Amino acid sequence: MQKPACNPGSRVRYRANIKLSKEQDRELNNSLNLNFESPSLHGALTQSRNDLRVVELFAGAGGMGVGFLMAGNRTSGFRIIHSAEIHPVYLKSLETNYKYFYDHANNRLDRCIPSDFIPVDLTKNCDRQTVYQAVEEAGGVDIVIGGTPCQGFSPSNRSNWNSKNRYNQLVEYFIQCALEIAPKVILLENVQGILWTPRSDKNNNLRKATVVDYIARKFTNAGYVLFPAVLDAAWYGVPQHRNRFFLLALHNSLGYTADHFGEWGAFPHPTHGAGSNYNYVTVREAIADLPMVDNGENKVIQDYSEPTGEQLRSNWFLKVMREMASPKIIEGHVVSKQADYVIERYQNIPAGGNWQNIRHMMTNYSNIEKTHSNIYRRLKWDEPSITIGNYRKSMIIHPEQHRGLSLREASRLQSLPDWFTFCGGIENPQSGGLMHKQQQLANTVSFLLTLAIARYILKL
């Protein structure tokens, strides 16, 4: 992590894989002497009111928004006045989760979720006007949050690292909306590929500037101080190493400069991992309490043995997962059906192993040397998970049982609480199906990381 600059893409350290990231973390801890500087925050955001108004763009299923909703309490927190999302199934998931939170949370602001949930296409002027109208009716907003679809920047799809990819161009609409709304704070999330993906000018000539450089120039010219970072979700209690790019933009009217924040920037200090107060949350702590299931399990609601008080006291993460959940049941503990030959492969892979342990069995791969190292990866009980993308396509394996992960296990590894759900019926593929739920999960921001950032913003 380094101090912000007008070209943040050149200053943020890319975290290529878990091994190299651990080496970087050791260097960071040594350079900071294991002690983070305490920034001087003066509460500028909440000086006029304690209910900070939020608009979210490219909202997805609500992982980022739920983190903001749960960061507050009855007297101080966030109100999401509008959620812009085009996909109707994703929007239904978001609506379901927000309404569940509103109905079950004891410690929340009144009227903290949107009144309407209708599809919004931010590439269309008429739809953007609905966002601006909601902002006007609310009397302005304080924060804009969101993450544009990452397909054009993802390391799993490198052929799309180009300026003309239509997904990359969605960033333009995020910038346009955010600057039109003119909040005090902007929070953008995406994969690390946004750091090096080039952007073209109006004549489609490639320039050396990256997408992030372009964003930074736009926000800086509009009066924002920028804080870029690549954050690992495991630093904030998520049982998963998941490195994502975040750009936090603070309007200069708040009175903050880079000098207020020290080397770590305007983000919360890590709470887990080397040099922090707690060890990383492990796969065991995250999913070991869930009932055993078989390959192809499709029972959506299952009986669940609630943890004892002692188990909850000794496992902070499990306590968070069970808060507000329906007692004695678990939802979404369902597993994709894999062919017998796939299960046979699973049986020959040890904990921490991957496709290289079964190279002789991978006869249906035309060029096995191009296979990603996390394909057919069996998780290890006593460390965080690898990054959870589309875990079915990656064939991520349970640490002990010879099957793929269930939707609920993968949700836990994303730190999504047990009441958080994804819409799209399993029985009817036309309504989304399990595969569609798995993709929603892959696109979701890790809840506990968002919660930590939201709580930090509340202090600004």
Short mmCIF file of C-alpha atoms in Angstrom, two decimals:
data_model
loop_
_atom_site.label_atom_id
_atom_site.label_comp_id
_atom_site.label_asym_id
_atom_site.label_seq_id
_atom_site.Cartn_x
_atom_site.Cartn_y
_atom_site.Cartn_z
CA MET A 1 0.00 0.00 0.00
CA GLN A 2 1.35 3.39 -0.90
CA LYS A 3 0.14 6.95 -0.75
CA PRO A 4 -2.29 7.91 -3.50
CA ALA A 5 -1.21 9.55 -6.70
CA CYS A 6 -2.86 10.85 -9.84
CA ASN A 7 -1.90 7.58 -11.55
CA PRO A 8 -2.89 5.01 -8.92
CA GLY A 9 -2.47 2.07 -11.25
CA SER A 10 1.30 2.56 -11.18
CA ARG A 11 1.46 2.77 -7.38
CA VAL A 12 -0.69 -0.14 -6.19
CA ARG A 13 1.01 -3.50 -5.75
CA TYR A 14 -0.54 -6.33 -7.73
CA ARG A 15 -1.09 -9.48 -5.65
CA ALA A 16 -0.54 -12.25 -8.19
CA ASN A 17 -1.19 -15.33 -6.04
CA ILE A 18 -1.36 -16.46 -2.43
CA LYS A 19 2.35 -17.35 -2.18
CA LEU A 20 3.58 -14.02 -3.52
CA SER A 21 0.95 -12.15 -1.51
CA LYS A 22 2.26 -13.70 1.71
CA GLU A 23 5.76 -12.52 0.84
CA GLN A 24 4.43 -9.01 0.21
CA ASP A 25 2.60 -9.09 3.56
CA ARG A 26 5.81 -9.99 5.38
CA GLU A 27 7.56 -7.05 3.69
CA LEU A 28 4.67 -4.76 4.61
CA ASN A 29 4.71 -5.84 8.26
CA ASN A 30 8.47 -5.29 8.47
CA SER A 31 8.28 -1.86 6.84
CA LEU A 32 5.51 -0.73 9.18
CA ASN A 33 7.06 -2.41 12.23
CA LEU A 34 3.75 -4.24 12.77
CA ASN A 35 2.17 -0.97 13.91
CA PHE A 36 -0.25 0.93 11.70
CA GLU A 37 -0.49 4.68 12.04
CA SER A 38 -3.77 5.93 13.49
CA PRO A 39 -5.29 8.49 11.12
CA SER A 40 -6.81 11.69 12.45
CA LEU A 41 -10.48 11.39 11.47
CA HIS A 42 -12.74 14.32 12.32
CA GLY A 43 -16.21 12.98 11.53
CA ALA A 44 -16.87 15.39 8.67
CA LEU A 45 -19.39 13.10 6.99
CA THR A 46 -21.76 12.95 9.96
CA GLN A 47 -21.45 16.53 11.15
CA SER A 48 -24.75 17.57 9.58
CA ARG A 49 -26.69 14.30 10.00
CA ASN A 50 -26.15 10.74 11.17
CA ASP A 51 -28.03 9.00 8.36
CA LEU A 52 -25.68 8.87 5.38
CA ARG A 53 -27.51 8.47 2.08
CA VAL A 54 -26.14 5.93 -0.41
CA VAL A 55 -26.69 5.17 -4.09
CA GLU A 56 -25.30 1.89 -5.38
CA LEU A 57 -24.50 1.31 -9.04
CA PHE A 58 -24.22 -2.15 -10.60
CA ALA A 59 -25.60 -3.46 -7.32
CA GLY A 60 -25.67 -7.19 -8.14
CA ALA A 61 -27.24 -9.42 -5.49
CA GLY A 62 -26.51 -6.95 -2.69
CA GLY A 63 -23.27 -8.13 -1.11
CA MET A 64 -21.78 -4.64 -0.95
CA GLY A 65 -25.01 -2.95 0.06
CA VAL A 66 -25.69 -5.39 2.91
CA GLY A 67 -22.28 -4.54 4.35
CA PHE A 68 -23.26 -0.87 4.46
CA LEU A 69 -26.70 -1.61 5.92
CA MET A 70 -25.23 -3.70 8.73
CA ALA A 71 -22.49 -1.18 9.55
CA GLY A 72 -24.82 1.20 11.36
CA ASN A 73 -27.31 1.20 14.20
CA ARG A 74 -30.54 2.94 15.19
CA THR A 75 -28.95 6.37 15.49
CA SER A 76 -26.10 6.37 12.98
CA GLY A 77 -25.75 4.48 9.72
CA PHE A 78 -26.55 4.30 6.03
CA ARG A 79 -29.74 4.63 4.02
CA ILE A 80 -29.64 3.11 0.55
CA ILE A 81 -31.99 5.34 -1.41
CA HIS A 82 -31.50 3.67 -4.80
CA SER A 83 -30.00 0.42 -6.11
CA ALA A 84 -29.24 0.32 -9.82
CA GLU A 85 -29.06 -3.20 -11.29
CA ILE A 86 -30.14 -4.37 -14.74
CA HIS A 87 -30.45 -8.15 -14.30
CA PRO A 88 -33.94 -9.03 -12.98
CA VAL A 89 -32.79 -12.19 -11.15
CA TYR A 90 -29.92 -10.38 -9.46
CA LEU A 91 -32.32 -7.60 -8.56
CA LYS A 92 -34.73 -10.11 -7.03
CA SER A 93 -31.90 -11.50 -4.90
CA LEU A 94 -31.03 -7.98 -3.79
CA GLU A 95 -34.63 -7.13 -2.96
CA THR A 96 -35.08 -10.38 -1.03
CA ASN A 97 -31.94 -9.82 1.04
CA TYR A 98 -32.64 -6.16 1.75
CA LYS A 99 -36.19 -6.83 2.85
CA TYR A 100 -35.07 -9.72 5.05
CA PHE A 101 -32.54 -7.45 6.71
CA TYR A 102 -35.15 -4.73 7.21
CA ASP A 103 -37.64 -7.16 8.76
CA HIS A 104 -35.18 -8.95 11.06
CA ALA A 105 -32.45 -6.49 12.08
CA ASN A 106 -32.95 -5.00 15.52
CA ASN A 107 -30.25 -2.39 15.14
CA ARG A 108 -30.96 -0.38 12.00
CA LEU A 109 -32.19 2.97 10.78
CA ASP A 110 -35.80 3.32 9.67
CA ARG A 111 -36.39 3.57 5.90
CA CYS A 112 -32.86 2.35 5.20
CA ILE A 113 -33.64 0.34 2.03
CA PRO A 114 -35.02 1.49 -1.35
CA SER A 115 -38.77 1.71 -1.76
CA ASP A 116 -38.64 0.32 -5.32
CA PHE A 117 -36.65 -2.44 -6.98
CA ILE A 118 -36.90 -2.11 -10.75
CA PRO A 119 -34.26 -3.01 -13.38
CA VAL A 120 -32.02 -0.07 -14.30
CA ASP A 121 -29.80 -0.04 -17.39
CA LEU A 122 -27.14 2.57 -16.67
CA THR A 123 -26.15 2.70 -20.35
CA LYS A 124 -29.52 4.31 -21.12
CA ASN A 125 -30.09 7.98 -20.42
CA CYS A 126 -33.73 7.46 -19.39
CA ASP A 127 -32.70 4.89 -16.77
CA ARG A 128 -29.93 7.11 -15.42
CA GLN A 129 -32.54 9.81 -15.00
CA THR A 130 -34.43 7.56 -12.58
CA VAL A 131 -31.29 7.42 -10.43
CA TYR A 132 -30.89 11.21 -10.52
CA GLN A 133 -34.55 11.67 -9.66
CA ALA A 134 -34.19 9.46 -6.59
CA VAL A 135 -31.17 11.53 -5.54
CA GLU A 136 -33.09 14.77 -6.00
CA GLU A 137 -36.07 13.48 -4.01
CA ALA A 138 -33.73 12.47 -1.19
CA GLY A 139 -32.17 15.92 -1.11
CA GLY A 140 -28.80 14.65 -2.33
CA VAL A 141 -26.66 11.73 -1.31
CA ASP A 142 -23.39 11.34 0.57
CA ILE A 143 -21.93 8.18 -0.95
CA VAL A 144 -21.91 6.31 -4.25
CA ILE A 145 -20.75 2.68 -4.15
CA GLY A 146 -20.50 -0.11 -6.69
CA GLY A 147 -18.45 -2.36 -8.86
CA THR A 148 -18.90 -2.64 -12.60
CA PRO A 149 -18.98 -6.16 -14.10
CA CYS A 150 -15.43 -7.52 -14.04
CA GLN A 151 -15.43 -9.86 -17.07
CA GLY A 152 -13.33 -7.45 -19.12
CA PHE A 153 -10.63 -7.22 -16.45
CA SER A 154 -10.64 -10.73 -15.00
CA PRO A 155 -7.37 -12.75 -15.00
CA SER A 156 -9.44 -15.83 -15.80
CA ASN A 157 -10.39 -14.29 -19.15
CA ARG A 158 -7.22 -12.57 -20.38
CA SER A 159 -8.34 -12.38 -24.01
CA ASN A 160 -10.72 -9.61 -22.92
CA TRP A 161 -8.01 -7.31 -21.59
CA ASN A 162 -8.63 -4.63 -24.17
CA SER A 163 -10.16 -1.20 -24.28
CA LYS A 164 -13.00 -2.13 -26.64
CA ASN A 165 -14.53 -4.80 -24.42
CA ARG A 166 -18.13 -3.76 -23.74
CA TYR A 167 -17.83 -4.68 -20.07
CA ASN A 168 -14.86 -2.34 -19.69
CA GLN A 169 -16.89 0.48 -21.17
CA LEU A 170 -19.41 0.19 -18.34
CA VAL A 171 -16.87 1.98 -16.16
CA GLU A 172 -17.68 5.11 -18.18
CA TYR A 173 -21.26 4.99 -16.93
CA PHE A 174 -20.16 4.50 -13.34
CA ILE A 175 -17.99 7.61 -13.63
CA GLN A 176 -20.73 9.59 -15.37
CA CYS A 177 -23.36 8.73 -12.77
CA ALA A 178 -21.07 9.24 -9.80
CA LEU A 179 -19.93 12.67 -10.93
CA GLU A 180 -23.48 13.74 -11.82
CA ILE A 181 -24.65 12.74 -8.33
CA ALA A 182 -21.65 14.56 -6.76
CA PRO A 183 -21.41 12.71 -3.43
CA LYS A 184 -18.80 13.36 -0.78
CA VAL A 185 -17.48 9.78 -1.05
CA ILE A 186 -17.17 7.34 -3.96
CA LEU A 187 -16.22 3.69 -3.49
CA LEU A 188 -15.40 1.59 -6.57
CA GLU A 189 -14.56 -2.13 -6.45
CA ASN A 190 -13.23 -4.39 -9.19
CA VAL A 191 -10.71 -7.12 -9.95
CA GLN A 192 -7.02 -6.28 -10.17
CA GLY A 193 -7.02 -6.41 -13.96
CA ILE A 194 -8.51 -2.92 -14.01
CA LEU A 195 -5.04 -1.69 -13.00
CA TRP A 196 -3.41 -2.56 -16.31
CA THR A 197 -6.24 -2.79 -18.85
CA PRO A 198 -5.70 0.01 -21.40
CA ARG A 199 -8.26 2.56 -22.40
CA SER A 200 -8.67 4.00 -25.91
CA ASP A 201 -9.41 7.55 -26.87
CA LYS A 202 -12.47 8.60 -28.88
CA ASN A 203 -10.77 7.52 -32.11
CA ASN A 204 -10.15 4.05 -30.64
CA ASN A 205 -6.41 4.63 -30.62
CA LEU A 206 -4.75 2.85 -27.73
CA ARG A 207 -3.13 5.09 -25.19
CA LYS A 208 -0.70 4.20 -22.44
CA ALA A 209 -3.21 5.28 -19.82
CA THR A 210 -5.06 2.46 -18.10
CA VAL A 211 -8.72 2.39 -17.11
CA VAL A 212 -7.74 3.27 -13.54
CA ASP A 213 -5.61 6.19 -14.70
CA TYR A 214 -8.61 7.50 -16.62
CA ILE A 215 -10.90 7.14 -13.60
CA ALA A 216 -8.36 8.88 -11.40
CA ARG A 217 -8.04 11.82 -13.78
CA LYS A 218 -11.82 12.27 -13.93
CA PHE A 219 -12.27 12.12 -10.14
CA THR A 220 -9.24 14.30 -9.39
CA ASN A 221 -10.46 16.98 -11.78
CA ALA A 222 -13.82 16.90 -9.99
CA GLY A 223 -12.19 17.70 -6.65
CA TYR A 224 -11.65 14.28 -5.07
CA VAL A 225 -8.64 12.99 -3.15
CA LEU A 226 -7.97 9.40 -4.22
CA PHE A 227 -6.95 6.35 -2.22
CA PRO A 228 -6.33 3.20 -4.30
CA ALA A 229 -5.66 -0.20 -2.75
CA VAL A 230 -5.61 -3.90 -3.43
CA LEU A 231 -7.17 -5.51 -0.36
CA ASP A 232 -7.24 -9.18 0.60
CA ALA A 233 -10.61 -10.13 2.09
CA ALA A 234 -8.81 -12.50 4.49
CA TRP A 235 -7.38 -9.44 6.26
CA TYR A 236 -10.89 -8.61 7.48
CA GLY A 237 -12.09 -11.99 8.74
CA VAL A 238 -13.24 -13.52 5.45
CA PRO A 239 -12.18 -17.21 5.28
CA GLN A 240 -10.85 -16.70 1.77
CA HIS A 241 -7.84 -15.10 0.11
CA ARG A 242 -9.58 -12.76 -2.32
CA ASN A 243 -7.63 -9.80 -3.65
CA ARG A 244 -9.67 -6.98 -5.13
CA PHE A 245 -8.96 -3.42 -6.23
CA PHE A 246 -10.73 -0.62 -4.36
CA LEU A 247 -10.68 3.07 -5.10
CA LEU A 248 -11.94 5.37 -2.36
CA ALA A 249 -12.47 8.97 -3.44
CA LEU A 250 -13.04 11.65 -0.78
CA HIS A 251 -14.22 15.07 -1.89
CA ASN A 252 -11.86 17.80 -0.80
CA SER A 253 -14.75 19.57 0.97
CA LEU A 254 -14.38 16.95 3.71
CA GLY A 255 -11.01 18.47 4.57
CA TYR A 256 -8.90 15.33 4.14
CA THR A 257 -5.60 15.04 2.33
CA ALA A 258 -3.25 12.10 1.88
CA ASP A 259 -1.27 13.31 4.90
CA HIS A 260 -4.18 12.50 7.23
CA PHE A 261 -3.85 8.76 6.65
CA GLY A 262 -0.25 7.56 6.62
CA GLU A 263 1.06 4.66 4.57
CA TRP A 264 -2.08 2.53 4.78
CA GLY A 265 -4.33 5.11 3.19
CA ALA A 266 -8.02 5.73 3.90
CA PHE A 267 -8.96 2.10 4.52
CA PRO A 268 -9.47 0.16 7.76
CA HIS A 269 -6.40 -1.56 9.12
CA PRO A 270 -6.41 -5.36 8.79
CA THR A 271 -7.81 -7.22 11.76
CA HIS A 272 -6.65 -10.73 10.75
CA GLY A 273 -3.39 -12.26 9.62
CA ALA A 274 0.26 -11.57 10.37
CA GLY A 275 0.80 -8.43 12.40
CA SER A 276 -2.89 -8.18 13.32
CA ASN A 277 -4.92 -9.05 16.40
CA TYR A 278 -6.36 -12.33 15.09
CA ASN A 279 -5.34 -15.28 12.97
CA TYR A 280 -6.94 -15.75 9.57
CA VAL A 281 -10.38 -17.40 9.68
CA THR A 282 -10.03 -20.94 8.36
CA VAL A 283 -12.19 -23.16 6.19
CA ARG A 284 -12.83 -25.32 9.26
CA GLU A 285 -14.18 -22.39 11.25
CA ALA A 286 -16.35 -21.41 8.29
CA ILE A 287 -18.06 -24.65 7.20
CA ALA A 288 -17.25 -27.58 9.51
CA ASP A 289 -20.60 -27.21 11.34
CA LEU A 290 -22.65 -27.81 8.18
CA PRO A 291 -24.28 -31.25 7.72
CA MET A 292 -22.69 -33.81 5.42
CA VAL A 293 -24.26 -33.97 1.96
CA ASP A 294 -23.69 -36.08 -1.13
CA ASN A 295 -22.77 -35.26 -4.70
CA GLY A 296 -25.86 -33.76 -6.37
CA GLU A 297 -27.66 -32.87 -3.12
CA ASN A 298 -30.66 -30.70 -4.11
CA LYS A 299 -32.68 -30.32 -0.90
CA VAL A 300 -32.86 -26.54 -0.50
CA ILE A 301 -33.95 -26.49 3.16
CA GLN A 302 -32.30 -28.93 5.56
CA ASP A 303 -32.30 -29.60 9.28
CA TYR A 304 -29.40 -27.98 11.11
CA SER A 305 -27.98 -28.54 14.58
CA GLU A 306 -27.51 -25.11 16.10
CA PRO A 307 -24.05 -24.44 17.58
CA THR A 308 -23.80 -24.41 21.35
CA GLY A 309 -23.08 -21.24 23.25
CA GLU A 310 -19.51 -22.41 23.80
CA GLN A 311 -19.04 -23.07 20.08
CA LEU A 312 -20.26 -19.58 19.24
CA ARG A 313 -18.01 -18.00 21.89
CA SER A 314 -14.97 -19.80 20.47
CA ASN A 315 -15.87 -19.18 16.82
CA TRP A 316 -16.59 -15.51 16.17
CA PHE A 317 -17.12 -16.13 12.46
CA LEU A 318 -19.82 -18.77 13.02
CA LYS A 319 -21.61 -16.42 15.40
CA VAL A 320 -21.76 -13.77 12.68
CA MET A 321 -23.02 -16.30 10.13
CA ARG A 322 -25.91 -17.43 12.34
CA GLU A 323 -27.13 -13.98 13.40
CA MET A 324 -30.68 -13.36 12.10
CA ALA A 325 -30.79 -16.82 10.45
CA SER A 326 -33.84 -19.04 10.86
CA PRO A 327 -33.11 -21.45 13.73
CA LYS A 328 -32.53 -25.18 13.22
CA ILE A 329 -32.50 -25.03 9.43
CA ILE A 330 -29.88 -24.32 6.77
CA GLU A 331 -30.82 -23.01 3.32
CA GLY A 332 -28.98 -23.52 0.05
CA HIS A 333 -26.73 -26.41 1.13
CA VAL A 334 -27.06 -27.83 -2.39
CA VAL A 335 -24.41 -29.35 -4.63
CA SER A 336 -24.05 -29.64 -8.40
CA LYS A 337 -24.21 -33.23 -9.68
CA GLN A 338 -20.82 -34.34 -11.00
CA ALA A 339 -20.16 -37.35 -13.21
CA ASP A 340 -18.68 -40.51 -11.72
CA TYR A 341 -15.31 -39.93 -13.43
CA VAL A 342 -15.11 -36.48 -11.80
CA ILE A 343 -15.81 -37.95 -8.37
CA GLU A 344 -13.09 -40.54 -8.99
CA ARG A 345 -10.67 -37.71 -9.68
CA TYR A 346 -11.71 -35.99 -6.46
CA GLN A 347 -10.93 -39.15 -4.52
CA ASN A 348 -7.31 -39.01 -5.68
CA ILE A 349 -6.59 -35.41 -4.72
CA PRO A 350 -5.20 -34.68 -1.23
CA ALA A 351 -5.97 -31.59 0.84
CA GLY A 352 -4.29 -28.62 -0.81
CA GLY A 353 -3.75 -30.59 -4.02
CA ASN A 354 -5.03 -29.81 -7.51
CA TRP A 355 -5.19 -31.23 -11.03
CA GLN A 356 -1.47 -31.90 -11.01
CA ASN A 357 -2.06 -34.76 -8.58
CA ILE A 358 -4.26 -36.46 -11.19
CA ARG A 359 -2.47 -35.43 -14.36
CA HIS A 360 -2.72 -39.01 -15.68
CA MET A 361 -6.51 -38.88 -15.30
CA MET A 362 -7.04 -35.57 -17.13
CA THR A 363 -7.45 -37.23 -20.53
CA ASN A 364 -10.21 -34.88 -21.74
CA TYR A 365 -7.99 -31.76 -21.59
CA SER A 366 -6.43 -30.96 -24.98
CA ASN A 367 -3.61 -28.81 -23.53
CA ILE A 368 -3.27 -29.61 -19.86
CA GLU A 369 -0.28 -27.29 -19.40
CA LYS A 370 -2.61 -24.29 -19.79
CA THR A 371 -4.79 -25.46 -16.89
CA HIS A 372 -5.12 -22.95 -14.04
CA SER A 373 -3.48 -24.03 -10.78
CA ASN A 374 -6.78 -23.75 -8.87
CA ILE A 375 -8.67 -26.19 -11.10
CA TYR A 376 -9.59 -29.31 -9.12
CA ARG A 377 -8.24 -27.67 -5.96
CA ARG A 378 -9.15 -29.44 -2.71
CA LEU A 379 -9.38 -26.99 0.15
CA LYS A 380 -7.46 -27.38 3.39
CA TRP A 381 -9.27 -27.27 6.72
CA ASP A 382 -6.86 -25.09 8.67
CA GLU A 383 -6.23 -22.15 6.37
CA PRO A 384 -8.39 -19.74 4.37
CA SER A 385 -9.87 -20.86 1.07
CA ILE A 386 -8.53 -19.94 -2.32
CA THR A 387 -10.52 -17.29 -4.20
CA ILE A 388 -14.13 -18.34 -4.73
CA GLY A 389 -15.08 -17.45 -8.27
CA ASN A 390 -17.49 -19.74 -10.05
CA TYR A 391 -16.58 -22.66 -7.80
CA ARG A 392 -18.46 -25.22 -9.92
CA LYS A 393 -16.55 -24.37 -13.09
CA SER A 394 -13.27 -24.42 -11.14
CA MET A 395 -14.18 -27.79 -9.60
CA ILE A 396 -13.26 -26.66 -6.05
CA ILE A 397 -13.42 -29.68 -3.74
CA HIS A 398 -14.58 -30.02 -0.13
CA PRO A 399 -11.63 -30.53 2.26
CA GLU A 400 -12.78 -34.02 3.26
CA GLN A 401 -15.88 -35.15 1.41
CA HIS A 402 -15.46 -36.29 -2.20
CA ARG A 403 -17.72 -33.69 -3.82
CA GLY A 404 -17.81 -30.11 -4.93
CA LEU A 405 -18.74 -27.28 -2.60
CA SER A 406 -22.34 -26.55 -1.80
CA LEU A 407 -23.84 -23.13 -2.45
CA ARG A 408 -24.05 -22.48 1.30
CA GLU A 409 -20.43 -23.52 1.86
CA ALA A 410 -19.27 -21.19 -0.90
CA SER A 411 -21.48 -18.43 0.55
CA ARG A 412 -19.89 -18.94 3.96
CA LEU A 413 -16.44 -18.68 2.36
CA GLN A 414 -17.59 -15.35 0.91
CA SER A 415 -18.59 -14.47 4.53
CA LEU A 416 -22.24 -14.07 3.50
CA PRO A 417 -24.49 -14.75 6.51
CA ASP A 418 -26.80 -17.76 6.47
CA TRP A 419 -29.90 -15.62 5.87
CA PHE A 420 -28.39 -14.24 2.65
CA THR A 421 -29.86 -16.02 -0.35
CA PHE A 422 -29.72 -16.08 -4.14
CA CYS A 423 -32.85 -16.21 -6.26
CA GLY A 424 -33.37 -18.46 -9.27
CA GLY A 425 -35.11 -21.82 -8.83
CA ILE A 426 -33.09 -25.04 -8.95
CA GLU A 427 -35.88 -27.06 -10.54
CA ASN A 428 -36.57 -24.60 -13.36
CA PRO A 429 -33.45 -23.69 -15.38
CA GLN A 430 -35.38 -20.93 -17.13
CA SER A 431 -35.62 -19.00 -13.84
CA GLY A 432 -31.88 -19.08 -13.22
CA GLY A 433 -31.17 -22.46 -11.67
CA LEU A 434 -28.30 -23.43 -9.42
CA MET A 435 -25.73 -22.46 -12.03
CA HIS A 436 -27.14 -18.93 -12.09
CA LYS A 437 -26.95 -18.73 -8.31
CA GLN A 438 -23.34 -19.86 -8.44
CA GLN A 439 -22.49 -17.03 -10.82
CA GLN A 440 -24.25 -14.49 -8.62
CA LEU A 441 -22.11 -15.69 -5.74
CA ALA A 442 -18.93 -15.43 -7.81
CA ASN A 443 -19.73 -11.77 -8.58
CA THR A 444 -20.57 -10.82 -4.99
CA VAL A 445 -18.27 -8.65 -2.88
CA SER A 446 -17.17 -10.35 0.36
CA PHE A 447 -19.55 -9.11 3.02
CA LEU A 448 -17.15 -8.76 5.97
CA LEU A 449 -14.70 -6.73 3.88
CA THR A 450 -17.48 -4.35 2.83
CA LEU A 451 -18.69 -4.15 6.43
CA ALA A 452 -15.21 -3.12 7.61
CA ILE A 453 -14.94 -0.42 4.93
CA ALA A 454 -18.45 0.88 5.65
CA ARG A 455 -17.76 1.16 9.38
CA TYR A 456 -14.58 3.06 8.59
CA ILE A 457 -16.37 5.45 6.24
CA LEU A 458 -18.90 6.15 9.00
CA LYS A 459 -16.05 7.69 11.01
CA LEU A 460 -14.77 9.97 8.24
#
